[in-house]
Coordinates of C-alpha atoms in Angstrom, one line a residue:
Chain A
M1 CA 13.7 0.0 6.2
I2 CA 11.6 -2.7 4.8
G3 CA 12.5 -4.4 1.4
G4 CA 14.6 -1.3 0.6
S5 CA 11.6 0.5 -0.6
V6 CA 9.5 1.9 2.4
S7 CA 11.1 4.9 4.3
K8 CA 11.1 4.1 8.0
W9 CA 10.3 7.6 9.5
T10 CA 7.7 9.0 6.8
M11 CA 4.9 7.9 9.1
S12 CA 6.6 9.6 11.9
Y13 CA 6.8 12.8 10.0
F14 CA 3.0 12.6 9.1
A15 CA 2.0 12.0 12.7
M16 CA 4.1 14.9 13.8
G17 CA 2.6 17.1 11.1
I18 CA -0.9 16.0 12.2
A19 CA -0.1 17.0 15.9
W20 CA 0.7 20.7 14.8
L21 CA -2.2 20.7 12.5
F22 CA -4.4 20.2 15.4
A23 CA -2.5 22.7 17.5
A24 CA -3.1 25.4 14.7
E25 CA -6.7 24.6 14.7
A26 CA -6.7 24.9 18.6
L27 CA -5.1 28.2 18.4
M28 CA -7.5 29.5 15.8
I29 CA -10.5 28.5 17.9
A30 CA -9.0 30.0 20.9
G31 CA -8.9 33.4 19.0
F32 CA -5.0 33.2 18.9
G33 CA -3.3 35.3 16.3
Y34 CA -5.0 36.7 13.1
P35 CA -7.9 37.5 12.7
A36 CA -8.3 38.2 16.5
A37 CA -4.9 39.8 16.4
D38 CA -3.0 42.0 14.0
I39 CA -1.5 40.2 10.9
A40 CA 1.9 41.1 12.1
A41 CA 1.4 40.3 15.7
S42 CA 3.6 37.7 17.4
G43 CA 0.5 35.4 18.0
T44 CA 0.0 35.3 14.1
L45 CA 3.8 34.7 13.7
V46 CA 3.2 31.8 15.9
L47 CA 0.1 30.5 14.1
V48 CA 1.7 30.9 10.6
H49 CA 4.8 29.0 11.5
V50 CA 2.8 26.1 13.3
V51 CA 0.9 25.7 10.0
A52 CA 3.9 26.3 7.4
I53 CA 6.6 24.3 9.3
G54 CA 4.8 22.3 11.7
W55 CA 2.1 21.1 9.6
L56 CA 2.8 21.5 5.9
S57 CA 6.7 21.3 5.8
M58 CA 6.7 18.3 8.2
C59 CA 4.2 16.3 6.0
I60 CA 5.9 17.4 2.6
C61 CA 9.4 16.4 4.1
G62 CA 7.9 13.0 5.0
A63 CA 6.4 12.5 1.7
L64 CA 9.5 13.5 -0.1
L65 CA 11.6 10.9 1.9
Q66 CA 9.3 8.4 0.4
F67 CA 8.7 9.6 -3.2
V68 CA 11.8 11.4 -4.4
P69 CA 13.4 7.7 -4.8
V70 CA 10.0 7.0 -6.8
L71 CA 10.5 10.3 -8.8
V72 CA 14.1 9.5 -9.8
G73 CA 14.1 5.7 -9.6
K74 CA 16.8 5.5 -7.1
A75 CA 17.2 4.8 -3.5
L76 CA 17.6 7.6 -0.9
F77 CA 21.1 8.5 -0.4
S78 CA 20.9 8.4 3.5
E79 CA 17.9 6.9 5.4
A80 CA 19.7 7.5 8.5
A81 CA 19.6 11.4 8.2
A82 CA 15.5 11.3 8.4
L83 CA 15.4 10.9 12.1
P84 CA 17.9 13.6 13.1
V85 CA 16.1 16.1 10.5
L86 CA 12.7 15.3 12.3
G87 CA 14.3 16.2 15.6
L88 CA 16.2 19.5 14.5
L89 CA 12.9 20.5 12.9
T90 CA 10.8 19.9 15.9
A91 CA 13.4 21.5 18.4
G92 CA 13.9 24.6 15.9
L93 CA 10.2 25.1 15.6
I94 CA 9.6 25.0 19.1
A95 CA 12.3 27.5 19.9
L96 CA 11.4 29.9 17.1
L97 CA 7.7 29.8 18.6
L98 CA 8.9 30.3 22.1
G99 CA 11.1 33.2 20.7
F100 CA 7.7 34.6 18.8
L101 CA 6.0 34.5 22.5
A102 CA 8.8 36.2 24.1
L103 CA 8.7 39.0 21.3
G104 CA 5.0 39.6 22.1
G105 CA 5.8 39.8 25.8
R106 CA 4.0 36.5 26.5
L107 CA 7.4 35.3 27.9
P108 CA 10.4 36.9 29.5
P109 CA 12.5 38.7 26.7
W110 CA 14.6 35.6 25.8
L111 CA 14.8 36.9 22.2
W112 CA 17.9 34.8 21.8
L113 CA 15.5 31.9 21.1
L114 CA 14.8 33.3 17.6
P115 CA 18.2 32.9 16.2
L116 CA 18.8 29.6 18.0
G117 CA 15.2 28.4 16.5
A118 CA 16.4 29.7 12.9
T119 CA 19.8 28.0 13.4
L120 CA 18.3 24.6 14.4
L121 CA 15.5 24.9 11.6
V122 CA 18.4 25.7 8.7
A123 CA 20.5 22.6 10.1
G124 CA 17.3 20.4 9.7
F125 CA 16.2 21.7 6.4
G126 CA 19.7 21.7 5.3
L127 CA 20.4 18.2 6.1
F128 CA 17.2 17.2 4.6
A129 CA 17.9 19.1 1.5
A130 CA 21.4 17.8 1.1
N131 CA 19.9 14.4 1.4
L132 CA 17.5 14.8 -1.6
V133 CA 20.0 16.8 -3.8
L134 CA 22.6 14.0 -3.2
T135 CA 19.9 11.5 -4.3
M136 CA 18.9 13.3 -7.3
W137 CA 22.4 14.0 -8.3
Y138 CA 23.2 10.2 -8.5
A139 CA 20.0 9.8 -10.4
R140 CA 20.8 12.2 -13.5
P141 CA 19.2 13.0 -15.9
L142 CA 16.1 13.9 -13.7
A143 CA 12.6 13.4 -14.6
A144 CA 10.5 16.5 -14.8
A145 CA 8.7 15.9 -11.6
A146 CA 12.0 15.8 -9.6
R147 CA 13.0 19.2 -11.2
F148 CA 10.1 20.8 -9.3
V149 CA 11.4 19.5 -6.2
L150 CA 14.9 20.7 -6.9
V151 CA 13.5 24.3 -7.5
G152 CA 11.3 24.0 -4.4
L153 CA 14.3 23.2 -2.3
A154 CA 16.0 26.3 -3.7
A155 CA 13.1 28.2 -2.5
L156 CA 13.3 26.5 0.8
G157 CA 17.0 27.8 1.1
A158 CA 15.9 31.3 0.4
T159 CA 13.1 31.0 2.7
A160 CA 15.4 29.9 5.4
A161 CA 18.0 32.6 4.8
L162 CA 15.3 35.4 4.8
G163 CA 13.8 33.9 8.0
T164 CA 17.1 33.6 9.5
S165 CA 18.1 37.3 8.8
F166 CA 14.7 38.5 10.3
A167 CA 15.5 36.3 13.6
W168 CA 18.7 37.9 14.2
A169 CA 17.3 41.2 13.4
L170 CA 14.3 40.6 15.8
A171 CA 16.9 39.5 18.4
G172 CA 18.6 42.8 18.1
Y173 CA 21.8 41.5 16.4
G174 CA 20.9 42.6 12.9
G175 CA 22.8 45.8 12.1
S176 CA 21.5 48.0 9.4
V177 CA 21.3 45.7 6.3
L178 CA 19.5 42.9 8.2
N179 CA 17.3 45.5 9.8
A180 CA 16.5 46.8 6.2
V181 CA 15.6 43.5 5.1
L182 CA 13.4 42.8 8.0
E183 CA 11.4 46.1 7.4
A184 CA 10.5 45.5 3.8
G185 CA 11.2 41.7 3.1
I186 CA 8.6 39.8 5.0
P187 CA 6.5 39.4 1.8
L188 CA 9.5 37.8 0.1
H189 CA 9.9 35.3 2.9
A190 CA 6.1 34.4 2.4
I191 CA 6.2 34.2 -1.4
A192 CA 9.4 32.0 -1.3
G193 CA 7.8 29.8 1.5
L194 CA 4.2 29.3 0.3
G195 CA 4.8 29.9 -3.3
G196 CA 8.2 28.5 -3.8
W197 CA 8.9 25.5 -1.4
L198 CA 5.5 24.5 -0.6
T199 CA 3.6 25.2 -3.8
L200 CA 6.2 24.2 -6.4
T201 CA 7.1 20.9 -4.5
A202 CA 3.5 20.0 -4.2
M203 CA 3.0 20.7 -7.6
G204 CA 6.1 18.5 -8.8
V205 CA 5.0 15.5 -6.5
S206 CA 1.1 16.0 -7.7
Y207 CA 2.3 15.3 -11.3
R208 CA 3.7 11.8 -10.2
L209 CA 1.1 10.9 -7.8
L210 CA -1.7 11.6 -10.0
A211 CA -0.3 9.9 -13.1
M212 CA 0.3 6.9 -10.8
F213 CA -3.0 6.7 -8.9
M214 CA -5.2 7.4 -12.1
M215 CA -2.8 5.7 -14.6
S216 CA -2.5 8.7 -16.7
P217 CA 0.5 9.1 -19.1
D218 CA 3.0 11.5 -17.6
V219 CA 2.5 15.1 -18.5
D220 CA 4.8 16.0 -21.7
S221 CA 8.0 16.8 -20.5
G222 CA 8.1 20.2 -22.6
R223 CA 4.9 21.4 -21.0
S224 CA 5.9 20.7 -17.4
R225 CA 9.2 22.2 -18.1
T226 CA 7.6 25.4 -19.2
T227 CA 5.4 25.4 -16.1
L228 CA 8.3 25.0 -13.8
L229 CA 10.2 27.5 -15.9
V230 CA 7.5 30.1 -15.2
G231 CA 7.4 29.2 -11.6
A232 CA 11.2 29.6 -11.4
V233 CA 11.0 33.1 -12.9
T234 CA 8.2 34.0 -10.7
L235 CA 10.3 33.1 -7.6
G236 CA 13.5 34.6 -9.1
L237 CA 11.6 38.0 -9.6
A238 CA 10.2 38.0 -6.1
I239 CA 13.2 37.0 -4.3
A240 CA 16.1 38.7 -6.4
G241 CA 14.1 41.4 -7.6
G242 CA 12.9 42.2 -4.2
L243 CA 16.2 42.1 -2.6
A244 CA 17.5 44.3 -5.2
A245 CA 14.7 47.0 -4.6
I246 CA 15.2 46.8 -1.0
A247 CA 19.2 47.4 -1.6
I248 CA 18.6 50.5 -3.7
Q249 CA 15.9 51.5 -1.5
A250 CA 13.3 51.4 -4.2
G251 CA 9.5 50.4 -3.5
L252 CA 8.5 46.9 -4.0
D253 CA 5.3 47.5 -6.0
L254 CA 6.8 47.0 -9.7
V255 CA 8.2 43.4 -8.1
F256 CA 4.8 42.6 -6.8
V257 CA 3.1 43.3 -10.1
L258 CA 5.8 41.2 -12.0
T259 CA 5.7 38.4 -9.6
S260 CA 1.8 38.3 -9.7
I261 CA 1.6 38.3 -13.4
C262 CA 4.1 35.4 -13.5
G263 CA 2.5 33.6 -10.5
V264 CA -0.9 33.6 -12.3
A265 CA 0.8 32.2 -15.4
T266 CA 2.3 29.5 -13.3
V267 CA -0.9 28.3 -11.7
A268 CA -2.8 28.5 -15.2
L269 CA 0.0 26.3 -16.9
Y270 CA -0.2 24.0 -13.9
G271 CA -3.9 23.7 -14.2
R272 CA -3.7 23.0 -17.7
D273 CA -1.3 20.0 -16.9
V274 CA -3.4 18.8 -14.2
A275 CA -6.5 18.9 -16.4
D276 CA -4.7 16.8 -18.8
L277 CA -3.7 14.3 -16.3
Y278 CA -7.5 13.7 -15.3
R279 CA -8.6 14.0 -18.8
K280 CA -6.5 11.2 -20.1
R281 CA -6.5 8.8 -17.1
K282 CA -7.3 5.1 -17.7
R283 CA -9.0 4.6 -14.4
R284 CA -12.3 6.3 -15.2
V285 CA -13.6 6.0 -11.8
L286 CA -11.8 8.5 -9.1
E287 CA -10.5 7.4 -6.0
L288 CA -11.1 9.5 -2.9
N289 CA -7.7 11.0 -3.0
T290 CA -8.0 12.2 -6.6
S291 CA -11.6 13.4 -6.2
M292 CA -10.8 15.4 -3.2
A293 CA -7.5 16.8 -4.8
V294 CA -10.1 18.5 -7.2
Y295 CA -11.2 20.5 -4.2
A296 CA -7.7 21.4 -3.4
F297 CA -7.0 22.5 -7.2
T298 CA -10.1 24.7 -7.0
S299 CA -9.0 26.4 -4.0
L300 CA -5.8 27.2 -5.6
A301 CA -7.8 28.4 -8.7
A302 CA -10.1 30.4 -6.1
S303 CA -7.2 32.0 -4.3
V304 CA -5.8 33.2 -7.7
V305 CA -9.2 34.9 -8.6
L306 CA -9.6 36.2 -4.9
G307 CA -6.0 37.7 -5.1
L308 CA -6.7 39.4 -8.4
A309 CA -10.1 40.6 -7.3
L310 CA -8.5 42.2 -3.9
A311 CA -6.0 43.7 -6.1
L312 CA -8.4 45.3 -8.4
R313 CA -10.5 46.5 -5.2
G314 CA -7.3 48.0 -3.7
S315 CA -7.9 45.8 -0.6
F316 CA -5.3 43.2 -1.0
A317 CA -3.0 44.5 2.0
A318 CA -6.1 44.6 4.1
D319 CA -7.5 41.2 3.3
I320 CA -4.2 39.5 2.8
G321 CA -5.2 37.1 5.7
A322 CA -8.0 35.7 3.7
F323 CA -6.0 35.1 0.8
V324 CA -3.1 33.2 2.6
F325 CA -5.6 31.3 4.6
L326 CA -7.4 29.9 1.3
I327 CA -3.9 29.1 0.0
G328 CA -2.6 27.5 3.3
F329 CA -5.6 25.5 4.0
G330 CA -7.6 25.0 1.1
W331 CA -4.9 24.4 -1.4
L332 CA -1.9 23.2 0.5
S333 CA -3.6 21.5 3.3
G334 CA -6.4 20.0 1.3
L335 CA -3.9 18.5 -1.2
V336 CA -1.7 17.1 1.9
L337 CA -4.9 15.7 3.5
A338 CA -6.1 14.0 0.3
K339 CA -2.7 12.6 -0.4
L340 CA -2.2 11.5 3.1
Y341 CA -5.4 9.4 2.7
K342 CA -3.7 7.4 -0.1
I343 CA -0.2 7.1 1.0
V344 CA -1.0 6.0 4.5
A345 CA -3.0 3.1 3.1
F346 CA -0.4 2.4 0.5
L347 CA 2.5 2.3 3.1
T348 CA 0.6 0.3 5.3
W349 CA -0.4 -2.3 2.6
L350 CA 3.3 -2.5 1.8
E351 CA 4.5 -3.0 5.3
T352 CA 1.9 -5.7 6.1
Y353 CA 1.4 -7.6 3.0
G354 CA 4.6 -6.9 1.0
P355 CA 6.4 -9.4 2.9
V356 CA 4.1 -12.3 2.3
M357 CA 3.1 -11.7 -1.3
G358 CA 3.5 -14.8 -3.3
R359 CA 3.1 -17.0 -0.3
V360 CA -0.5 -16.4 0.3
P361 CA -3.5 -14.2 -1.2
T362 CA -3.5 -10.5 0.0
P363 CA -6.0 -8.0 0.1
R364 CA -5.8 -4.8 -2.1
V365 CA -4.8 -1.2 -1.1
Q366 CA -8.3 -0.4 -1.4
D367 CA -9.4 -2.9 1.0
L368 CA -7.8 -1.1 3.9
V369 CA -10.0 2.0 3.5
V370 CA -13.8 2.8 3.5
E371 CA -14.1 5.8 1.2
P372 CA -18.0 6.7 1.5
R373 CA -17.3 7.0 5.2
A374 CA -14.2 9.2 4.7
T375 CA -16.0 11.4 2.0
K376 CA -18.0 13.1 4.3
W377 CA -15.2 14.2 6.8
F378 CA -13.2 15.7 3.7
A379 CA -16.4 17.5 2.3
A380 CA -16.9 18.9 5.9
Y381 CA -13.1 20.1 5.9
F382 CA -13.4 21.9 2.4
A383 CA -16.9 23.5 3.5
S384 CA -15.3 24.9 6.7
V385 CA -12.3 26.0 5.0
W386 CA -14.2 28.0 2.4
L387 CA -16.6 29.3 5.0
A388 CA -14.0 30.4 7.2
T389 CA -12.3 32.1 4.2
A390 CA -15.7 34.0 3.5
L391 CA -15.8 35.0 7.3
L392 CA -12.5 36.4 7.2
L393 CA -13.3 38.6 4.2
A394 CA -16.4 39.6 6.0
G395 CA -14.4 40.4 9.1
Q396 CA -16.4 38.2 11.3
A397 CA -13.6 37.2 13.7
P398 CA -15.8 35.5 16.3
A399 CA -17.8 33.4 13.7
F400 CA -14.5 32.4 12.1
R401 CA -13.4 30.7 15.4
V402 CA -16.7 28.6 14.9
A403 CA -15.6 27.6 11.2
A404 CA -12.2 26.6 12.7
F405 CA -14.1 24.4 15.0
G406 CA -15.6 22.9 12.1
M407 CA -12.2 22.4 10.5
M408 CA -10.9 20.7 13.7
L409 CA -13.9 18.3 13.8
A410 CA -13.5 17.2 10.1
T411 CA -9.6 16.9 10.6
A412 CA -10.4 14.6 13.7
G413 CA -12.6 12.6 11.4
I414 CA -10.1 12.2 8.6
V415 CA -7.4 11.2 11.2
Q416 CA -9.7 8.6 12.7
E417 CA -9.9 7.2 9.1
L418 CA -6.0 7.2 8.7
L419 CA -5.8 5.4 12.2
R420 CA -8.2 2.8 11.2
T421 CA -6.2 2.3 7.9
R422 CA -3.0 2.0 9.9
T423 CA -4.6 -0.6 12.1
L424 CA -6.1 -2.5 9.5
A425 CA -9.6 -2.0 11.1
D426 CA -11.5 -2.1 7.9
V427 CA -10.0 -5.1 6.1
T428 CA -12.9 -7.4 6.3
T429 CA -11.5 -10.3 4.3
N430 CA -10.1 -13.5 5.6
A431 CA -6.5 -12.5 4.7
R432 CA -6.5 -9.5 7.1
L433 CA -3.3 -10.9 8.9
P434 CA -2.2 -13.9 7.1
Q435 CA 0.6 -16.2 8.5
G436 CA 3.9 -14.3 8.5
A437 CA 2.4 -10.8 8.2
K438 CA 2.6 -8.4 11.2
L439 CA 0.5 -5.5 12.2
P440 CA 2.4 -2.3 11.4
R441 CA 3.5 0.1 14.3
L442 CA 1.4 3.3 14.3
L443 CA 4.3 5.9 14.1
H444 CA 7.2 4.5 12.2
S445 CA 7.8 1.6 9.6
Chain B
M1 CA 10.1 -33.5 -12.8
T2 CA 10.8 -30.3 -15.0
P3 CA 8.0 -27.7 -14.3
D4 CA 6.5 -26.2 -17.3
V5 CA 5.8 -22.5 -18.2
A6 CA 2.1 -22.9 -17.9
Q7 CA 2.4 -24.1 -14.1
I8 CA 4.8 -21.3 -13.4
R9 CA 2.7 -18.6 -14.9
E10 CA -0.4 -20.0 -13.0
A11 CA 1.5 -20.0 -9.7
L12 CA 2.3 -16.2 -10.2
R13 CA -1.3 -15.5 -10.1
V14 CA -1.0 -15.1 -6.3
V15 CA 0.8 -12.1 -6.7
I16 CA -1.5 -8.9 -7.1
D17 CA -0.5 -5.3 -7.9
P18 CA -1.5 -3.8 -4.5
E19 CA -3.0 -0.7 -6.4
L20 CA -5.1 -2.5 -8.9
G21 CA -6.0 -5.7 -7.0
V22 CA -5.4 -7.9 -10.2
N23 CA -2.8 -10.4 -10.5
I24 CA 0.4 -9.5 -12.3
V25 CA -0.1 -12.1 -15.1
D26 CA -3.2 -10.6 -16.1
L27 CA -1.8 -7.0 -15.9
G28 CA 1.0 -8.0 -18.3
F29 CA 3.9 -7.5 -15.8
V30 CA 5.4 -11.0 -16.6
Y31 CA 7.5 -10.5 -19.8
D32 CA 9.1 -13.8 -20.0
I33 CA 9.4 -17.2 -18.3
A34 CA 12.3 -19.4 -19.1
V35 CA 12.9 -22.7 -17.7
A36 CA 15.9 -24.9 -18.0
E37 CA 15.6 -28.2 -16.1
G38 CA 14.7 -26.8 -12.6
D39 CA 16.3 -23.4 -12.9
V40 CA 13.8 -20.6 -13.7
R41 CA 14.4 -17.0 -15.0
I42 CA 11.4 -14.8 -15.0
T43 CA 11.6 -11.2 -16.5
M44 CA 9.0 -8.9 -15.2
T45 CA 8.2 -5.1 -14.9
A46 CA 6.0 -2.9 -12.7
T47 CA 4.0 0.1 -13.7
T48 CA 6.5 2.7 -12.5
K49 CA 10.4 2.5 -12.2
G50 CA 11.3 3.2 -8.3
C51 CA 7.8 2.4 -7.2
P52 CA 7.9 1.4 -3.6
A53 CA 6.0 -1.9 -4.5
S54 CA 8.3 -3.3 -7.0
G55 CA 10.8 -4.8 -4.7
F56 CA 7.9 -6.6 -2.9
L57 CA 6.4 -7.9 -6.4
K58 CA 9.9 -9.2 -7.4
E59 CA 10.3 -11.0 -4.0
G60 CA 6.6 -12.2 -4.3
V61 CA 7.3 -13.5 -7.8
A62 CA 10.4 -15.4 -6.5
R63 CA 8.6 -17.0 -3.7
S64 CA 5.5 -18.2 -5.5
A65 CA 7.5 -19.7 -8.5
A66 CA 9.7 -21.6 -5.9
Q67 CA 6.6 -23.3 -4.5
V68 CA 6.3 -25.0 -7.9
D69 CA 7.0 -28.8 -7.9
G70 CA 10.5 -29.3 -9.6
V71 CA 11.8 -25.6 -9.2
R72 CA 15.4 -25.8 -8.1
S73 CA 16.1 -22.1 -8.4
V74 CA 14.4 -18.8 -9.3
D75 CA 16.1 -15.7 -10.9
V76 CA 13.9 -12.8 -11.2
V77 CA 15.0 -9.9 -13.6
M78 CA 13.2 -6.6 -13.1
T79 CA 13.2 -4.4 -16.2
F80 CA 11.6 -1.3 -17.7
E81 CA 12.3 -2.0 -21.2
P82 CA 10.0 -1.8 -22.5
A83 CA 8.1 0.3 -20.3
W84 CA 4.7 -1.2 -19.1
D85 CA 1.6 0.2 -20.6
P86 CA -2.1 -0.5 -19.8
S87 CA -2.4 -1.9 -23.3
M88 CA -0.5 -4.9 -21.9
I89 CA -3.6 -5.7 -19.5
S90 CA -5.6 -8.6 -20.5
A91 CA -9.1 -7.6 -22.1
D92 CA -10.9 -9.4 -19.2
A93 CA -8.8 -7.6 -16.5
R94 CA -9.3 -4.4 -18.2
A95 CA -13.1 -4.7 -18.3
G96 CA -13.1 -5.6 -14.7
L97 CA -11.1 -2.7 -13.7
G98 CA -13.4 -0.2 -15.6
F99 CA -10.5 1.1 -17.4
A100 CA -11.0 3.5 -20.3
S101 CA -10.4 2.1 -23.7
V102 CA -6.5 1.9 -24.4
H103 CA -5.6 3.5 -27.7

């Protein structure tokens, strides 16, 4: 840990996440999983978990290790826990994916891999969550953005609990209760994971990052508290209400209607808060990370509109793949990629120039990047995602694979920019590596 | 030789906020410089409490002040009271950054 302020393993989490993103894009190009296969097919389960755990959760965990201390103004409780968590999550995900392949008959019937993977993932996420909760516990009272992370972690716990029960049930160790949860509870698992853990956490971190990078005043705590409260109620309704409905063997329709209403309200309130951050910013010229984040916010708004339109048309269940795809790749992945572009530059600057600051003149963070060159890759990424969503809605599975190829090319372009940043390839001033400064290591700090 | 405050303030200009690319003196991060013979005490802030850069800023300030002739020791105190606000940026720096007017 450098200077007590740069998380040693954050870059490793990002690298691992990016590797899984490429894996997911390769699977889509190859026609593995949805839309070439059924939405509930084992191939689709592989694809969804590669994206949700391998790519998104890995990057968000890495970012939280770095930014929870910023949110609460206190050092991480344990820096030493970061590497074991990375190992547990990776091993757990691989076991889970192999379990799904076994479930689909692509491997011998080693269904014990499913509970094994779930157990490793629970251990990894549990250790990670305990580290963050203890960090926040010693930093009370909590800032508004940190409360979002706390609710996000609670949702992660619910996601993991539901996922674990599915794993045991699928492996044949479930019994009647877990089998009943498996039969009806998959939407609850998806809502807790995508809507709770990933979305609420991304929202919370975005409040602070947007305020920091645009020099905006923080969102009024009363307003952000309302957004969080409605978000937490949405999750409570979905998870507790859903489980109660399963327990009394009632349908889940009412739970889904109420969850949708509250979910739309949460997004609307968040949109109001984000618009405020942009409107009140002191830095008039947007950097790439904040301008591209707008496309992620647009994707979030578009997914709400799409979800409502599908529900009104009565085709939500049939087209749920397109809806989830837009949330996963337009909103969440778009925001993560936009913020990675900034975070990688910022951390690389700190590692390289922080130790020599005060001794010699140093470049700025923005001197590490060439935004006009990166902009075209981001534009290509969002264009490909939106095209892919439209093709899913149109039922054009072969053309979807072409759009997925566009996504992969754009991702490769963005990753190449990240690598150039990390290796200081674009620093043109004389002070690229002043005396005493060292080139940072690629994969950890 | 006892260093004066102006000399130390000038020396601190080598330390920049990495995000804004402007030295911390013009950004208004330096709240106070007190000199007693060769002993210097600098009270400063950063944009955000818990910002990963704040530790490096503090160390950079100590390093650059220590290079001034006559400085025997440097004590840097990081404070967030009062909280930094963009209105503390000098007018020239603000114009250079293309900031919106600060109310």
